Structures are given as C-alpha cells and as structure tokens.
PDB file of C-alpha atoms in Angstrom:
ATOM      1  CA  MET A 211      75.387-138.739 147.043  1.00 78.00           C
ATOM      2  CA  ALA A 212      75.950-142.478 147.456  1.00 91.00           C
ATOM      3  CA  ARG A 213      72.956-144.785 147.697  1.00 96.00           C
ATOM      4  CA  ILE A 214      72.710-147.229 150.586  1.00 97.00           C
ATOM      5  CA  VAL A 215      70.942-150.436 149.566  1.00 98.00           C
ATOM      6  CA  ILE A 216      70.002-153.257 151.925  1.00 98.00           C
ATOM      7  CA  ALA A 217      69.826-156.741 150.352  1.00 98.00           C
ATOM      8  CA  SER A 218      66.289-157.926 149.623  1.00 97.00           C
ATOM      9  CA  GLU A 219      66.827-160.851 152.012  1.00 96.00           C
ATOM     10  CA  ALA A 220      69.054-160.145 155.005  1.00 97.00           C
ATOM     11  CA  GLY A 221      69.169-160.533 158.742  1.00 95.00           C
ATOM     12  CA  ALA A 222      67.570-162.744 161.336  1.00 94.00           C
ATOM     13  CA  CYS A 223      65.801-165.830 160.014  1.00 93.00           C
ATOM     14  CA  TYR A 224      62.708-167.485 161.454  1.00 93.00           C
ATOM     15  CA  GLY A 225      64.710-169.845 163.666  1.00 93.00           C
ATOM     16  CA  VAL A 226      66.698-166.997 165.216  1.00 94.00           C
ATOM     17  CA  GLU A 227      63.655-164.779 165.715  1.00 95.00           C
ATOM     18  CA  ARG A 228      61.874-167.695 167.385  1.00 96.00           C
ATOM     19  CA  ALA A 229      64.840-168.370 169.683  1.00 96.00           C
ATOM     20  CA  LEU A 230      65.154-164.713 170.661  1.00 95.00           C
ATOM     21  CA  GLN A 231      61.466-164.499 171.486  1.00 96.00           C
ATOM     22  CA  MET A 232      61.797-167.624 173.643  1.00 97.00           C
ATOM     23  CA  VAL A 233      64.794-166.367 175.590  1.00 96.00           C
ATOM     24  CA  GLU A 234      63.345-162.888 176.096  1.00 95.00           C
ATOM     25  CA  ARG A 235      60.114-164.390 177.405  1.00 96.00           C
ATOM     26  CA  ALA A 236      62.077-166.651 179.737  1.00 96.00           C
ATOM     27  CA  ALA A 237      64.166-163.721 180.992  1.00 94.00           C
ATOM     28  CA  ASP A 238      61.007-161.706 181.696  1.00 94.00           C
ATOM     29  CA  GLU A 239      58.898-164.444 183.256  1.00 93.00           C
ATOM     30  CA  THR A 240      61.313-166.797 185.039  1.00 91.00           C
ATOM     31  CA  ALA A 241      62.107-166.117 188.679  1.00 88.00           C
ATOM     32  CA  GLY A 242      65.187-168.351 188.833  1.00 89.00           C
ATOM     33  CA  PRO A 243      68.343-168.394 186.713  1.00 94.00           C
ATOM     34  CA  VAL A 244      68.103-168.700 182.912  1.00 96.00           C
ATOM     35  CA  HIS A 245      70.885-170.287 180.879  1.00 98.00           C
ATOM     36  CA  THR A 246      71.578-171.252 177.266  1.00 98.00           C
ATOM     37  CA  LEU A 247      73.465-174.432 176.395  1.00 97.00           C
ATOM     38  CA  GLY A 248      76.257-172.869 174.394  1.00 95.00           C
ATOM     39  CA  PRO A 249      75.706-169.456 172.759  1.00 95.00           C
ATOM     40  CA  LEU A 250      72.026-169.285 171.753  1.00 95.00           C
ATOM     41  CA  ILE A 251      73.030-167.906 168.350  1.00 94.00           C
ATOM     42  CA  HIS A 252      76.380-167.043 166.751  1.00 92.00           C
ATOM     43  CA  ASN A 253      76.148-163.312 167.388  1.00 95.00           C
ATOM     44  CA  PRO A 254      78.444-162.099 170.213  1.00 94.00           C
ATOM     45  CA  ARG A 255      76.651-158.753 170.483  1.00 94.00           C
ATOM     46  CA  VAL A 256      73.297-160.429 171.062  1.00 95.00           C
ATOM     47  CA  VAL A 257      74.813-162.910 173.503  1.00 95.00           C
ATOM     48  CA  ASP A 258      76.404-160.029 175.442  1.00 95.00           C
ATOM     49  CA  GLY A 259      73.034-158.276 175.522  1.00 95.00           C
ATOM     50  CA  LEU A 260      71.391-161.389 176.938  1.00 95.00           C
ATOM     51  CA  ALA A 261      74.122-161.672 179.561  1.00 95.00           C
ATOM     52  CA  ALA A 262      73.302-158.130 180.653  1.00 95.00           C
ATOM     53  CA  ARG A 263      69.751-159.367 181.282  1.00 93.00           C
ATOM     54  CA  GLY A 264      71.015-162.251 183.384  1.00 94.00           C
ATOM     55  CA  VAL A 265      70.945-164.998 180.733  1.00 96.00           C
ATOM     56  CA  THR A 266      74.223-166.900 181.062  1.00 96.00           C
ATOM     57  CA  VAL A 267      75.928-169.334 178.703  1.00 97.00           C
ATOM     58  CA  VAL A 268      76.792-172.791 180.076  1.00 97.00           C
ATOM     59  CA  GLU A 269      78.739-175.569 178.403  1.00 96.00           C
ATOM     60  CA  SER A 270      76.885-178.507 179.948  1.00 97.00           C
ATOM     61  CA  PRO A 271      73.469-179.261 181.467  1.00 97.00           C
ATOM     62  CA  GLU A 272      75.222-179.902 184.785  1.00 98.00           C
ATOM     63  CA  GLU A 273      76.131-176.209 185.005  1.00 97.00           C
ATOM     64  CA  ALA A 274      72.437-175.285 184.707  1.00 97.00           C
ATOM     65  CA  ALA A 275      71.092-177.824 187.212  1.00 97.00           C
ATOM     66  CA  GLY A 276      67.951-176.563 188.912  1.00 96.00           C
ATOM     67  CA  GLY A 277      67.509-173.622 186.548  1.00 96.00           C
ATOM     68  CA  THR A 278      65.867-172.931 183.189  1.00 97.00           C
ATOM     69  CA  LEU A 279      67.912-174.052 180.205  1.00 98.00           C
ATOM     70  CA  LEU A 280      67.418-173.125 176.540  1.00 97.00           C
ATOM     71  CA  LEU A 281      68.809-175.491 173.919  1.00 97.00           C
ATOM     72  CA  ARG A 282      70.663-173.420 171.316  1.00 95.00           C
ATOM     73  CA  THR A 283      69.415-172.845 167.770  1.00 95.00           C
ATOM     74  CA  HIS A 284      72.174-175.084 166.346  1.00 95.00           C
ATOM     75  CA  GLY A 285      70.803-178.058 168.263  1.00 96.00           C
ATOM     76  CA  VAL A 286      72.334-180.317 170.897  1.00 96.00           C
ATOM     77  CA  THR A 287      73.089-184.024 171.046  1.00 96.00           C
ATOM     78  CA  PRO A 288      70.400-186.450 172.243  1.00 96.00           C
ATOM     79  CA  ASP A 289      72.550-187.163 175.306  1.00 96.00           C
ATOM     80  CA  GLU A 290      72.794-183.474 176.195  1.00 97.00           C
ATOM     81  CA  GLU A 291      69.048-183.061 175.788  1.00 97.00           C
ATOM     82  CA  ALA A 292      68.321-186.070 178.012  1.00 97.00           C
ATOM     83  CA  ARG A 293      70.664-184.764 180.726  1.00 98.00           C
ATOM     84  CA  ALA A 294      69.060-181.331 180.484  1.00 98.00           C
ATOM     85  CA  HIS A 295      65.594-182.752 181.146  1.00 98.00           C
ATOM     86  CA  GLU A 296      66.956-184.783 184.033  1.00 98.00           C
ATOM     87  CA  LEU A 297      68.808-181.931 185.753  1.00 98.00           C
ATOM     88  CA  CYS A 298      67.004-178.679 184.942  1.00 97.00           C
ATOM     89  CA  SER A 299      63.729-177.362 186.298  1.00 96.00           C
ATOM     90  CA  GLU A 300      62.628-176.342 182.811  1.00 96.00           C
ATOM     91  CA  VAL A 301      64.041-177.022 179.349  1.00 98.00           C
ATOM     92  CA  LEU A 302      63.091-174.826 176.392  1.00 97.00           C
ATOM     93  CA  ASP A 303      64.008-176.165 172.966  1.00 97.00           C
ATOM     94  CA  ALA A 304      65.138-173.280 170.766  1.00 97.00           C
ATOM     95  CA  THR A 305      66.610-175.604 168.138  1.00 97.00           C
ATOM     96  CA  CYS A 306      65.876-174.243 164.671  1.00 95.00           C
ATOM     97  CA  PRO A 307      63.139-176.331 162.977  1.00 94.00           C
ATOM     98  CA  PHE A 308      65.339-176.614 159.874  1.00 95.00           C
ATOM     99  CA  VAL A 309      68.131-178.133 161.990  1.00 96.00           C
ATOM    100  CA  LYS A 310      65.655-180.660 163.379  1.00 96.00           C
ATOM    101  CA  LYS A 311      64.906-181.674 159.785  1.00 97.00           C
ATOM    102  CA  VAL A 312      68.601-182.489 159.341  1.00 98.00           C
ATOM    103  CA  HIS A 313      68.498-184.698 162.446  1.00 98.00           C
ATOM    104  CA  LEU A 314      65.426-186.564 161.193  1.00 97.00           C
ATOM    105  CA  ALA A 315      66.878-187.016 157.706  1.00 98.00           C
ATOM    106  CA  ALA A 316      70.185-188.341 159.064  1.00 98.00           C
ATOM    107  CA  ARG A 317      68.391-190.788 161.354  1.00 98.00           C
ATOM    108  CA  ARG A 318      66.130-192.010 158.540  1.00 98.00           C
ATOM    109  CA  LEU A 319      69.050-192.611 156.189  1.00 98.00           C
ATOM    110  CA  ALA A 320      70.981-194.496 158.883  1.00 98.00           C
ATOM    111  CA  ASP A 321      67.929-196.633 159.690  1.00 98.00           C
ATOM    112  CA  GLU A 322      67.629-197.525 156.004  1.00 98.00           C
ATOM    113  CA  GLY A 323      71.203-198.779 155.862  1.00 97.00           C
ATOM    114  CA  TYR A 324      72.992-195.856 154.243  1.00 98.00           C
ATOM    115  CA  GLN A 325      76.484-194.725 155.194  1.00 98.00           C
ATOM    116  CA  VAL A 326      75.619-191.175 156.174  1.00 98.00           C
ATOM    117  CA  VAL A 327      77.746-188.248 155.032  1.00 98.00           C
ATOM    118  CA  VAL A 328      77.178-184.824 156.561  1.00 98.00           C
ATOM    119  CA  VAL A 329      78.329-182.080 154.210  1.00 98.00           C
ATOM    120  CA  GLY A 330      79.464-179.358 156.585  1.00 96.00           C
ATOM    121  CA  GLU A 331      82.170-177.981 158.846  1.00 94.00           C
ATOM    122  CA  LYS A 332      83.888-180.304 161.297  1.00 95.00           C
ATOM    123  CA  GLY A 333      83.424-179.063 164.848  1.00 94.00           C
ATOM    124  CA  HIS A 334      80.523-176.748 164.073  1.00 94.00           C
ATOM    125  CA  PRO A 335      77.816-177.067 166.788  1.00 94.00           C
ATOM    126  CA  GLU A 336      75.116-177.931 164.251  1.00 96.00           C
ATOM    127  CA  VAL A 337      77.223-180.688 162.723  1.00 97.00           C
ATOM    128  CA  GLU A 338      78.250-182.045 166.124  1.00 96.00           C
ATOM    129  CA  ALA A 339      74.585-182.173 167.164  1.00 97.00           C
ATOM    130  CA  THR A 340      73.670-184.033 163.959  1.00 98.00           C
ATOM    131  CA  LEU A 341      76.281-186.806 164.093  1.00 98.00           C
ATOM    132  CA  PRO A 342      74.793-188.818 167.011  1.00 97.00           C
ATOM    133  CA  HIS A 343      71.523-189.165 165.081  1.00 97.00           C
ATOM    134  CA  ALA A 344      73.359-191.330 162.555  1.00 97.00           C
ATOM    135  CA  PRO A 345      76.041-193.401 164.322  1.00 95.00           C
ATOM    136  CA  GLY A 346      79.107-193.789 162.124  1.00 96.00           C
ATOM    137  CA  ALA A 347      78.302-190.696 160.065  1.00 98.00           C
ATOM    138  CA  ILE A 348      81.226-188.964 158.341  1.00 97.00           C
ATOM    139  CA  VAL A 349      81.677-185.195 158.007  1.00 98.00           C
ATOM    140  CA  VAL A 350      82.862-183.951 154.612  1.00 97.00           C
ATOM    141  CA  GLY A 351      83.653-180.283 154.184  1.00 95.00           C
ATOM    142  CA  THR A 352      85.573-180.180 150.906  1.00 95.00           C
ATOM    143  CA  VAL A 353      85.843-181.892 147.541  1.00 96.00           C
ATOM    144  CA  GLU A 354      89.258-183.212 148.605  1.00 97.00           C
ATOM    145  CA  GLU A 355      87.743-184.864 151.681  1.00 97.00           C
ATOM    146  CA  ALA A 356      85.041-186.400 149.505  1.00 97.00           C
ATOM    147  CA  ARG A 357      87.658-187.862 147.168  1.00 97.00           C
ATOM    148  CA  ALA A 358      89.423-189.467 150.142  1.00 96.00           C
ATOM    149  CA  LEU A 359      86.349-191.450 151.204  1.00 95.00           C
ATOM    150  CA  PRO A 360      86.360-195.217 150.614  1.00 93.00           C
ATOM    151  CA  GLY A 361      83.745-196.699 148.329  1.00 92.00           C
ATOM    152  CA  CYS A 362      80.594-198.343 149.687  1.00 94.00           C
ATOM    153  CA  LYS A 363      77.253-199.686 148.492  1.00 96.00           C
ATOM    154  CA  LYS A 364      74.889-196.965 149.742  1.00 97.00           C
ATOM    155  CA  LEU A 365      75.695-193.352 150.622  1.00 97.00           C
ATOM    156  CA  GLY A 366      73.144-191.021 152.180  1.00 98.00           C
ATOM    157  CA  VAL A 367      73.872-187.297 152.262  1.00 98.00           C
ATOM    158  CA  VAL A 368      72.531-184.548 154.532  1.00 98.00           C
ATOM    159  CA  VAL A 369      73.782-180.964 154.621  1.00 97.00           C
ATOM    160  CA  GLN A 370      74.570-178.415 157.309  1.00 96.00           C
ATOM    161  CA  THR A 371      71.781-175.850 156.920  1.00 94.00           C
ATOM    162  CA  THR A 372      74.166-172.959 156.242  1.00 90.00           C
ATOM    163  CA  GLN A 373      76.147-174.607 153.435  1.00 91.00           C
ATOM    164  CA  SER A 374      75.925-173.227 149.906  1.00 87.00           C
ATOM    165  CA  ARG A 375      74.248-175.063 147.042  1.00 89.00           C
ATOM    166  CA  VAL A 376      77.496-174.758 145.073  1.00 90.00           C
ATOM    167  CA  ARG A 377      79.473-176.577 147.793  1.00 91.00           C
ATOM    168  CA  LEU A 378      76.816-179.283 148.029  1.00 95.00           C
ATOM    169  CA  SER A 379      76.819-179.776 144.269  1.00 96.00           C
ATOM    170  CA  GLU A 380      80.621-180.028 144.142  1.00 96.00           C
ATOM    171  CA  VAL A 381      80.804-182.589 146.946  1.00 97.00           C
ATOM    172  CA  VAL A 382      77.913-184.681 145.646  1.00 97.00           C
ATOM    173  CA  GLY A 383      79.541-184.713 142.210  1.00 96.00           C
ATOM    174  CA  VAL A 384      82.475-186.563 143.776  1.00 97.00           C
ATOM    175  CA  LEU A 385      80.341-188.814 145.999  1.00 97.00           C
ATOM    176  CA  LEU A 386      78.430-190.130 142.982  1.00 96.00           C
ATOM    177  CA  SER A 387      81.522-192.140 142.062  1.00 95.00           C
ATOM    178  CA  LYS A 388      81.892-193.552 145.582  1.00 95.00           C
ATOM    179  CA  ALA A 389      78.797-195.770 145.839  1.00 96.00           C
ATOM    180  CA  GLU A 390      76.328-197.815 143.832  1.00 95.00           C
ATOM    181  CA  GLU A 391      73.533-195.687 145.268  1.00 97.00           C
ATOM    182  CA  VAL A 392      73.717-192.087 146.506  1.00 97.00           C
ATOM    183  CA  ARG A 393      70.693-190.495 148.125  1.00 98.00           C
ATOM    184  CA  VAL A 394      70.857-186.762 148.793  1.00 98.00           C
ATOM    185  CA  MET A 395      68.630-184.981 151.290  1.00 97.00           C
ATOM    186  CA  ASN A 396      69.030-181.283 150.531  1.00 95.00           C
ATOM    187  CA  THR A 397      68.667-179.845 154.035  1.00 96.00           C
ATOM    188  CA  ILE A 398      70.060-176.391 153.250  1.00 94.00           C
ATOM    189  CA  CYS A 399      67.874-173.802 154.945  1.00 92.00           C
ATOM    190  CA  GLU A 400      65.647-171.801 152.585  1.00 87.00           C
ATOM    191  CA  ALA A 401      66.657-168.595 154.364  1.00 89.00           C
ATOM    192  CA  THR A 402      70.330-169.415 153.804  1.00 89.00           C
ATOM    193  CA  SER A 403      69.810-169.823 150.061  1.00 90.00           C
ATOM    194  CA  GLY A 404      67.739-166.646 149.904  1.00 94.00           C
ATOM    195  CA  HIS A 405      70.328-164.627 151.815  1.00 95.00           C
ATOM    196  CA  GLN A 406      73.118-165.890 149.580  1.00 94.00           C
ATOM    197  CA  GLY A 407      71.243-165.145 146.342  1.00 95.00           C
ATOM    198  CA  ALA A 408      70.264-161.658 147.463  1.00 97.00           C
ATOM    199  CA  CYS A 409      73.821-160.983 148.621  1.00 98.00           C
ATOM    200  CA  ALA A 410      75.275-161.985 145.252  1.00 97.00           C
ATOM    201  CA  ALA A 411      72.760-159.877 143.344  1.00 98.00           C
ATOM    202  CA  LEU A 412      73.564-156.786 145.407  1.00 98.00           C
ATOM    203  CA  ALA A 413      77.330-157.316 145.494  1.00 98.00           C
ATOM    204  CA  ALA A 414      77.401-157.512 141.696  1.00 98.00           C
ATOM    205  CA  LYS A 415      76.289-153.867 141.436  1.00 98.00           C
ATOM    206  CA  ALA A 416      77.751-152.363 144.626  1.00 98.00           C
ATOM    207  CA  ASP A 417      81.003-150.431 144.946  1.00 98.00           C
ATOM    208  CA  VAL A 418      81.272-151.318 148.647  1.00 98.00           C
ATOM    209  CA  MET A 419      79.592-154.083 150.638  1.00 98.00           C
ATOM    210  CA  VAL A 420      79.118-154.286 154.383  1.00 98.00           C
ATOM    211  CA  VAL A 421      78.269-157.718 155.805  1.00 98.00           C
ATOM    212  CA  ILE A 422      76.937-157.658 159.381  1.00 98.00           C
ATOM    213  CA  GLY A 423      77.135-160.598 161.750  1.00 96.00           C
ATOM    214  CA  GLY A 424      79.274-162.604 164.127  1.00 95.00           C
ATOM    215  CA  ARG A 425      82.711-163.606 162.922  1.00 94.00           C
ATOM    216  CA  ILE A 426      82.028-167.050 164.379  1.00 90.00           C
ATOM    217  CA  SER A 427      78.812-167.302 162.336  1.00 92.00           C
ATOM    218  CA  ALA A 428      79.188-169.790 159.477  1.00 87.00           C
ATOM    219  CA  ASN A 429      76.380-168.312 157.396  1.00 90.00           C
ATOM    220  CA  THR A 430      77.628-164.724 157.826  1.00 95.00           C
ATOM    221  CA  THR A 431      81.175-165.714 156.919  1.00 93.00           C
ATOM    222  CA  ARG A 432      79.836-167.402 153.790  1.00 92.00           C
ATOM    223  CA  LEU A 433      77.945-164.233 152.844  1.00 96.00           C
ATOM    224  CA  ALA A 434      81.198-162.290 153.142  1.00 97.00           C
ATOM    225  CA  GLU A 435      82.953-164.818 150.904  1.00 95.00           C
ATOM    226  CA  ILE A 436      80.212-164.628 148.259  1.00 95.00           C
ATOM    227  CA  SER A 437      80.212-160.838 148.407  1.00 97.00           C
ATOM    228  CA  ARG A 438      83.992-160.534 148.169  1.00 98.00           C
ATOM    229  CA  GLU A 439      84.069-162.584 144.968  1.00 97.00           C
ATOM    230  CA  LEU A 440      81.821-160.003 143.268  1.00 98.00           C
ATOM    231  CA  CYS A 441      82.770-156.873 145.211  1.00 98.00           C
ATOM    232  CA  PRO A 442      86.369-156.881 146.485  1.00 98.00           C
ATOM    233  CA  ALA A 443      85.604-153.912 148.763  1.00 98.00           C
ATOM    234  CA  THR A 444      83.641-156.117 151.174  1.00 98.00           C
ATOM    235  CA  HIS A 445      83.852-155.551 154.925  1.00 98.00           C
ATOM    236  CA  HIS A 446      82.605-158.067 157.511  1.00 98.00           C
ATOM    237  CA  ILE A 447      81.682-156.333 160.764  1.00 98.00           C
ATOM    238  CA  GLU A 448      79.846-157.239 163.956  1.00 97.00           C
ATOM    239  CA  GLY A 449      78.555-153.742 164.706  1.00 96.00           C
ATOM    240  CA  ALA A 450      78.366-150.124 163.573  1.00 97.00           C
ATOM    241  CA  ASP A 451      81.312-149.121 165.772  1.00 97.00           C
ATOM    242  CA  GLU A 452      83.660-151.005 163.406  1.00 98.00           C
ATOM    243  CA  LEU A 453      82.778-148.879 160.363  1.00 98.00           C
ATOM    244  CA  LEU A 454      85.489-146.624 158.886  1.00 97.00           C
ATOM    245  CA  PRO A 455      84.532-143.538 156.808  1.00 96.00           C
ATOM    246  CA  GLU A 456      87.285-144.107 154.241  1.00 96.00           C
ATOM    247  CA  TRP A 457      85.611-147.330 153.115  1.00 97.00           C
ATOM    248  CA  PHE A 458      82.956-145.278 151.360  1.00 96.00           C
ATOM    249  CA  ASP A 459      85.116-142.681 149.596  1.00 94.00           C
ATOM    250  CA  GLY A 460      84.010-142.409 145.970  1.00 94.00           C
ATOM    251  CA  ALA A 461      81.320-145.078 146.293  1.00 96.00           C
ATOM    252  CA  ASP A 462      78.060-144.662 144.385  1.00 97.00           C
ATOM    253  CA  VAL A 463      76.308-147.795 145.667  1.00 98.00           C
ATOM    254  CA  ILE A 464      76.884-149.090 149.203  1.00 98.00           C
ATOM    255  CA  GLY A 465      75.352-152.495 149.831  1.00 98.00           C
ATOM    256  CA  ILE A 466      74.430-153.934 153.210  1.00 98.00           C
ATOM    257  CA  THR A 467      73.590-157.525 154.014  1.00 98.00           C
ATOM    258  CA  ALA A 468      73.508-159.480 157.257  1.00 98.00           C
ATOM    259  CA  GLY A 469      73.680-163.039 158.481  1.00 96.00           C
ATOM    260  CA  ALA A 470      70.767-165.073 159.774  1.00 94.00           C
ATOM    261  CA  SER A 471      71.738-164.299 163.386  1.00 94.00           C
ATOM    262  CA  THR A 472      71.654-160.516 162.931  1.00 96.00           C
ATOM    263  CA  PRO A 473      68.551-158.758 164.311  1.00 94.00           C
ATOM    264  CA  ALA A 474      66.974-155.904 162.341  1.00 94.00           C
ATOM    265  CA  GLY A 475      68.101-153.364 164.946  1.00 95.00           C
ATOM    266  CA  GLN A 476      71.759-154.060 164.185  1.00 96.00           C
ATOM    267  CA  ILE A 477      71.170-153.573 160.454  1.00 97.00           C
ATOM    268  CA  GLU A 478      69.425-150.256 161.054  1.00 97.00           C
ATOM    269  CA  ALA A 479      72.231-149.114 163.351  1.00 97.00           C
ATOM    270  CA  VAL A 480      74.794-149.768 160.609  1.00 98.00           C
ATOM    271  CA  ARG A 481      72.696-148.060 157.949  1.00 97.00           C
ATOM    272  CA  GLY A 482      72.244-145.016 160.176  1.00 97.00           C
ATOM    273  CA  ALA A 483      75.955-144.833 160.977  1.00 97.00           C
ATOM    274  CA  ILE A 484      76.880-144.948 157.281  1.00 97.00           C
ATOM    275  CA  GLN A 485      74.378-142.178 156.538  1.00 96.00           C
ATOM    276  CA  GLN A 486      76.016-140.023 159.201  1.00 95.00           C
ATOM    277  CA  MET A 487      79.459-140.673 157.721  1.00 94.00           C
ATOM    278  CA  LEU A 488      78.171-139.628 154.317  1.00 92.00           C
ATOM    279  CA  GLY A 489      76.677-136.476 155.813  1.00 84.00           C
ATOM    280  CA  ALA A 490      73.169-137.489 154.785  1.00 61.00           C
TER     281      ALA A 490
END
C-alpha cells in the first residue's frame, strides 16, 4: 500500500490565516456589504467560498464606497489605501506583515539615495503595491533583465516575498557588477523558504507529488516548479475534484504539499480523496 506523506511545512501561512480570520469576522459581524480590494488571497476556491457568504471582490475603492473594505494580503498602493479610507465606512488592513516589511525596506532604501530594484514578477499585485513606496524603482524578474540594467552608484534590492533564495542569489550576483555599492534587503517570507525546503525534501523521495493551490498563486506555482525538478510526476491542482486515480498507479510514496494560500481543510480533502482512490 502506498504511503501518503504531507510536507513538514505546507499550507496557509500566518498572513493568510490572519486575513481569513479578519474577513470571516467581518462577514459575521458587519450589517452592510463587505468587499475585498482585489482577491483577498490567490486561491479561487477560497474566494468563491467568500462570495457565497456575501463577500465580493472589487477592483477599486470607489466600487466599495459606503461599505466595509478589506485590503488584500498582497498589499495595495498608498493611493488606493488613502481613497479607501476616504470612501468606505470601514477599512480593514489584511496586508501580510511580511509584505509591509518590503514596503518599509523599499522606502528606506529610496530615502537613503539608492536606486531601488524589486526582484519579483512584473504585474504581480505585491510588486505593484511595493513600487510606489520607492518612486523610480525597477522590477527585475530574471538574470537577463538584471544584465540589461544600466550601471549606477548605489543599488538597493528588495524581494517579492514569494521569490526563491536561488533566484535572489542569481539576480544579485549580476547586480553586484552594476553599482559601486549594492545593498540587499532579503525580504523573502520565512514561510515561503520553509515551504520550498520542505517541498524539495519530500519531492526527492516521492514517486508522485501533488501540489495544492491556486494556479494564479506565485508561491504555489513555484512549489510545483521545485517539485517537478525532483519528481517529474508532479501535479498542480486547486482541489480534490481534479485528482485522477491513474496518477498513483505503482507509487510507493505519494507526497502532498500546498501553497501559502491553501487552508488546512483543502489539504485534508485531497489526502482523503487519494486514500479513497487507493482503497485505504
């Protein structure tokens, strides 16, 4: 009989758990409409569940005028936050504390005269929320983009919280040749690093890996990439209904991990479904 092993670090991180507690409390206690500015977290199943409870997603504070608005875990721009406080009856800040650290680090580097580089994904909500804290900041997502940067006197680096240490190291290795002084603020989330390490350790000994989380989730996608390098039979799913029995034919060790936006209930649902497929 195959063994099902869940990674030692997997699933919802502190920032996500905090945000979910905030939105559930708001849904239970608020008489008027409750909204989130953008998806609260990058987990479509959770967002759909919140919608069923009357929590709607809006794209601007103007759409939530007069109601309760939660600022998403990935953060929002200072302008969006100011408009939210001006227009909404109540504003709840569900921004992950680790993301706030990125904002503070970027602002500090800019104030000290550094050309700020954000190592991350262009267009990602967290990155977009970080840029206004350091006017003129540049987003670098690859080594090639780092090589294309012009030289300058002082470079200051912050990192999208869900980036890998390997990517950061590769990009910084290039940036060191671009300035007389390079200051790196390693703002990768501790949970992200822990999830990635535990994923790699499990994938190295698993015959099949199942990675649970939103396909739009950067950290979950990265877990799938790390897993696939060590275990080619890696499957990225959003829920137990996507599992196929043939994935587990002949497997001795089935590994499960999950992104930082995946609640424990979703992990247990997947584990239970696999057990049923195995006839356990």
